[in-house]
Short mmCIF file of C-alpha atoms in Angstrom, two decimals:
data_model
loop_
_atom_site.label_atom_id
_atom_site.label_comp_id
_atom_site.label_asym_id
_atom_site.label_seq_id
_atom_site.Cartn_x
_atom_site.Cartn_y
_atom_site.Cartn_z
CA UNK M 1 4.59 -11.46 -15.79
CA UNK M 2 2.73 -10.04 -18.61
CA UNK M 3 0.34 -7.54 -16.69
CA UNK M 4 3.68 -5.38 -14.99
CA UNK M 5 5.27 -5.13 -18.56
CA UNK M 6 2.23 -3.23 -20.44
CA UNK M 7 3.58 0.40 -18.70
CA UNK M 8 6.75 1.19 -19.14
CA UNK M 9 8.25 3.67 -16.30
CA UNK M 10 8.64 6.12 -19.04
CA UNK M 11 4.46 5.82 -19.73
CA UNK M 12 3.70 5.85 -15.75
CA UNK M 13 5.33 8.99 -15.31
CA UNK M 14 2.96 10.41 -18.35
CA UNK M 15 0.23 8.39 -17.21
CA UNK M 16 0.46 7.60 -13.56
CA UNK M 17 -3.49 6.69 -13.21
CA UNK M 18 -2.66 4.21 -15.48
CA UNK M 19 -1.07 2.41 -12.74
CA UNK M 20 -3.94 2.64 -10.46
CA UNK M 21 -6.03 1.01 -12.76
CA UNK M 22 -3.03 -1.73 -13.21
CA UNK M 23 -3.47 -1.56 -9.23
CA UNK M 24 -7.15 -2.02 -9.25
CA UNK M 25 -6.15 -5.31 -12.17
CA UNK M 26 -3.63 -6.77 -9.68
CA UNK M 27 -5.66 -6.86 -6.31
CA UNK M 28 -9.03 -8.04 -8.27
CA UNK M 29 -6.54 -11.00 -10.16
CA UNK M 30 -5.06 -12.06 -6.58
CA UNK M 31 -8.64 -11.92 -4.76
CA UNK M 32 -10.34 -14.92 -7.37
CA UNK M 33 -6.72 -16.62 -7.54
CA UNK M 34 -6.62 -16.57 -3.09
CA UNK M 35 -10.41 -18.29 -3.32
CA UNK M 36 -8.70 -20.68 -5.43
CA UNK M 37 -5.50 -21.23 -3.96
CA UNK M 38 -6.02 -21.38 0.15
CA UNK M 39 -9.67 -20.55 0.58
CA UNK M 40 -9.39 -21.47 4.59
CA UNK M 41 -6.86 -18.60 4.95
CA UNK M 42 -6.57 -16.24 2.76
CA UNK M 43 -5.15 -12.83 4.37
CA UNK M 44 -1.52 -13.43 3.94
CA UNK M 45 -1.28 -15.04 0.97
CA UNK M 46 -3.84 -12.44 -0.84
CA UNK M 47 -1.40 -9.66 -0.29
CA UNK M 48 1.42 -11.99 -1.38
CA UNK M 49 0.00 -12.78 -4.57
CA UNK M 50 -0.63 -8.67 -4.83
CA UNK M 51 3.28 -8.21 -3.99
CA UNK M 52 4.33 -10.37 -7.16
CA UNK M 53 3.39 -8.45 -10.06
CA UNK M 54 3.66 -4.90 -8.34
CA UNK M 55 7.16 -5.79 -6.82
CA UNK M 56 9.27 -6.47 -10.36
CA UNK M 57 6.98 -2.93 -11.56
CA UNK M 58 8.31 -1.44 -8.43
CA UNK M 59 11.68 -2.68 -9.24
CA UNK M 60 11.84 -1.34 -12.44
CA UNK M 61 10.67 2.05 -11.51
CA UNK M 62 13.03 2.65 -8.97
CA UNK M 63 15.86 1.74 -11.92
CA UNK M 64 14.62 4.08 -14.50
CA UNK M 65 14.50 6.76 -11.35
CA UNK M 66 17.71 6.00 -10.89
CA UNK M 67 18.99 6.56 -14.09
CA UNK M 68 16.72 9.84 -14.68
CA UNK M 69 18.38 11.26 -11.22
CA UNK M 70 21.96 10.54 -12.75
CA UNK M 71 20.70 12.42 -15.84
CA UNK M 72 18.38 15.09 -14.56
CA UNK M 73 18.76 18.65 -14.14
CA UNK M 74 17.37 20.98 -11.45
CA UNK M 75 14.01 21.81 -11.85
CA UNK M 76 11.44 23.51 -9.38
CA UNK M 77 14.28 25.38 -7.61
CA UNK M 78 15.18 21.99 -5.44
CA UNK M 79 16.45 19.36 -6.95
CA UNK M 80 15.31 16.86 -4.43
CA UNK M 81 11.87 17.45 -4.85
CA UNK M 82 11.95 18.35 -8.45
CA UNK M 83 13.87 14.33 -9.10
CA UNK M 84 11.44 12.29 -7.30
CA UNK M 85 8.16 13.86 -7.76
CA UNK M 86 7.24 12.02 -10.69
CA UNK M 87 8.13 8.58 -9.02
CA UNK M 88 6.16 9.38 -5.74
CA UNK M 89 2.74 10.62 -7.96
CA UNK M 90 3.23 6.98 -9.47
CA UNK M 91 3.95 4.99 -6.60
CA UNK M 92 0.87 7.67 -4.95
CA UNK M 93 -1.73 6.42 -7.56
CA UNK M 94 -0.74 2.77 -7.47
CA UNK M 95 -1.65 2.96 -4.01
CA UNK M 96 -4.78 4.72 -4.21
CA UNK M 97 -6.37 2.26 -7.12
CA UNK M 98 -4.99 -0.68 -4.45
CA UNK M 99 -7.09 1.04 -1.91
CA UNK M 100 -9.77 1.24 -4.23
CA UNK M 101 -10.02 -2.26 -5.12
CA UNK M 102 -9.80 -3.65 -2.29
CA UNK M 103 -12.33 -1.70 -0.55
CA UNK M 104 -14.29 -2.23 -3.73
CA UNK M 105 -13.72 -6.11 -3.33
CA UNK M 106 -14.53 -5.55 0.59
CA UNK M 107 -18.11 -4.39 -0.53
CA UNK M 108 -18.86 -6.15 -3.56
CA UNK M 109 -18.28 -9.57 -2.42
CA UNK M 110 -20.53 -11.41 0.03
CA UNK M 111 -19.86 -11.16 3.47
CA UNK M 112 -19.34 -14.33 4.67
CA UNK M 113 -16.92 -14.34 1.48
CA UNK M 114 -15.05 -11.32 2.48
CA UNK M 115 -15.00 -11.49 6.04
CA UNK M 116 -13.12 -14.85 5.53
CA UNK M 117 -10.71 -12.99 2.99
CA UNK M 118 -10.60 -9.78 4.81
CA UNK M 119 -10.20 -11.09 8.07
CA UNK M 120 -6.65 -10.08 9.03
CA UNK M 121 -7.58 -7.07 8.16
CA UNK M 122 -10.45 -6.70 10.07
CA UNK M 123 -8.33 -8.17 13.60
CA UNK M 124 -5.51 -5.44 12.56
CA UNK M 125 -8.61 -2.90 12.51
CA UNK M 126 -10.22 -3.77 16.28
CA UNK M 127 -6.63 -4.03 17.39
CA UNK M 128 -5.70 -0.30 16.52
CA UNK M 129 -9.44 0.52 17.78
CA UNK M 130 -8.87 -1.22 21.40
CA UNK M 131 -5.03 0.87 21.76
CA UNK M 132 -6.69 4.11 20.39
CA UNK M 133 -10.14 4.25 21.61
CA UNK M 134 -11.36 6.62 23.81
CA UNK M 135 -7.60 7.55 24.31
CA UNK M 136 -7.56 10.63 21.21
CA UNK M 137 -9.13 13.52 22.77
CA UNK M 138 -8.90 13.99 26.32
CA UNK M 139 -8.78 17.01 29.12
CA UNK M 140 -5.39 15.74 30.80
CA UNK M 141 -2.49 17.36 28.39
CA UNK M 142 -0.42 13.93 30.21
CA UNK M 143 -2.56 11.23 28.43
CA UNK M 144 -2.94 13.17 24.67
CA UNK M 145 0.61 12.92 24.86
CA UNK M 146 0.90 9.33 26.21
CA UNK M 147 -1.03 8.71 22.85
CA UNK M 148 0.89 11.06 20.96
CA UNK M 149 3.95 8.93 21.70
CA UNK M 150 2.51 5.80 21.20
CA UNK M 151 1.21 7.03 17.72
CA UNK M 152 4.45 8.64 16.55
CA UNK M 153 6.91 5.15 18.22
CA UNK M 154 4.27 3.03 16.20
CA UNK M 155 5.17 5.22 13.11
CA UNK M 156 8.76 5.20 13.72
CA UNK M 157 8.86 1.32 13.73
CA UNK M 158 6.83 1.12 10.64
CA UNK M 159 9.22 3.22 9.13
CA UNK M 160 12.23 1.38 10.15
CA UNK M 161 10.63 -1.54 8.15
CA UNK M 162 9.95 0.21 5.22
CA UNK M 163 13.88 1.25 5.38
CA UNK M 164 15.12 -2.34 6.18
CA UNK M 165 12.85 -4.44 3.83
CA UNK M 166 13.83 -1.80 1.37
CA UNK M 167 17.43 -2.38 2.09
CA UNK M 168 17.71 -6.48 2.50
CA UNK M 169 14.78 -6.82 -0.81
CA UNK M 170 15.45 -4.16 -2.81
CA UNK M 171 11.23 -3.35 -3.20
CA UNK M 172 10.32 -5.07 0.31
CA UNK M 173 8.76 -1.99 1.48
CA UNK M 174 6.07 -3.40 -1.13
CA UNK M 175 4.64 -6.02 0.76
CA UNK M 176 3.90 -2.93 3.81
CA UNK M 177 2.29 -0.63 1.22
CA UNK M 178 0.06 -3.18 0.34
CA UNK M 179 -0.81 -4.15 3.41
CA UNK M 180 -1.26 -0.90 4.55
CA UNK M 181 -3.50 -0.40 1.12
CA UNK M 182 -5.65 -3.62 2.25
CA UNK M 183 -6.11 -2.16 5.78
CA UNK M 184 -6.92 1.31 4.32
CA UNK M 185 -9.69 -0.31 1.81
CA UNK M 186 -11.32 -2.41 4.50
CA UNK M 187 -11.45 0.47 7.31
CA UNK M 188 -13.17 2.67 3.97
CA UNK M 189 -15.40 -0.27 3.51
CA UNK M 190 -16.69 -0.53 6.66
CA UNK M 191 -17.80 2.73 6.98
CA UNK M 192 -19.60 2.74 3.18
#
């Protein structure tokens, strides 16, 4: 695709709001191609057709890391952090201009329009507001940590995902930032 090759992972890591511009491009691009496309259910496939540009860009990120870690020197005092810092502030600002647009999208089109397009979102959204509500702050130290637990297992499985779609597809943990990017934009949406 044309869009993921204008930034180079050299330029991202000198320009990493670049990429959430490039973020902002690629949700905006798959919201008018979804109303075309499958206009009777367009959830899924909207963060699909978001996963295809950003997941060869992804792809070719994690190779130039890869080659910059072989290569690199310690910096910072720890080389851990010092290696992968640039790479996470890219991958960090590709998120937020994903966020961005699609809570932009979330408010700028009209409802009925994006309560059809933004409607798995909005289920995921009650969903986590039936398990949670209420249930945060309470007197009885037993329940804040029933919730505690259910909050941190929830976490743990969403991590195992990240680490298994990132294993069997190389940049499958994509398709869960996005997501995760959609839900974030629509829950900021709601409450502009």
């Amino acid at each position: 695709m044309v869009l993921e090759s204008l930034f180079s992972p050299e330029g991202a890591e000198h320009n990493p709001w670049a990429l959430a511009i490039l973020g902002f491009v690629f949700v905006s691009i798959a919201i008018f191609a979804t109303g075309y496309l499958l206009p009777s259910e367009p959830g899924f496939l909207l963060i699909a057709l978001v996963a295809l540009p950003v997941a060869p860009l992804v792809l070719k990120l994690f190779d130039h890391e890869e080659v910059e870690v072989e290569e690199g020197e310690r910096k910072w005092g720890s080389r851990t952090i010092a290696r992968h810092f640039p790479i996470v502030l890219v991958l960090v600002s590709l998120f937020i201009g994903m966020c961005g647009s699609f809570c932009f999208w979330y408010l700028a089109l009209p409802p009925a329009q994006a309560n059809a397009l933004f409607n798995a979102q909005n289920n995921e959204l009650r969903s986590i507001g039936t398990v949670f509500s209420g249930h945060a702050v309470t007197s009885a130290e037993g329940s804040f940590m029933q919730v505690f637990e259910l909050i941190f297992i929830h976490n743990l499985g969403v991590l195992a995902l990240i680490i298994a779609f990132s294993i069997i597809y190389g940049a499958g943990a994509v398709l869960i930032l996005i997501w995760n990017a959609s839900i974030i934009g629509v829950f900021v949406g709601n409450f502009a």
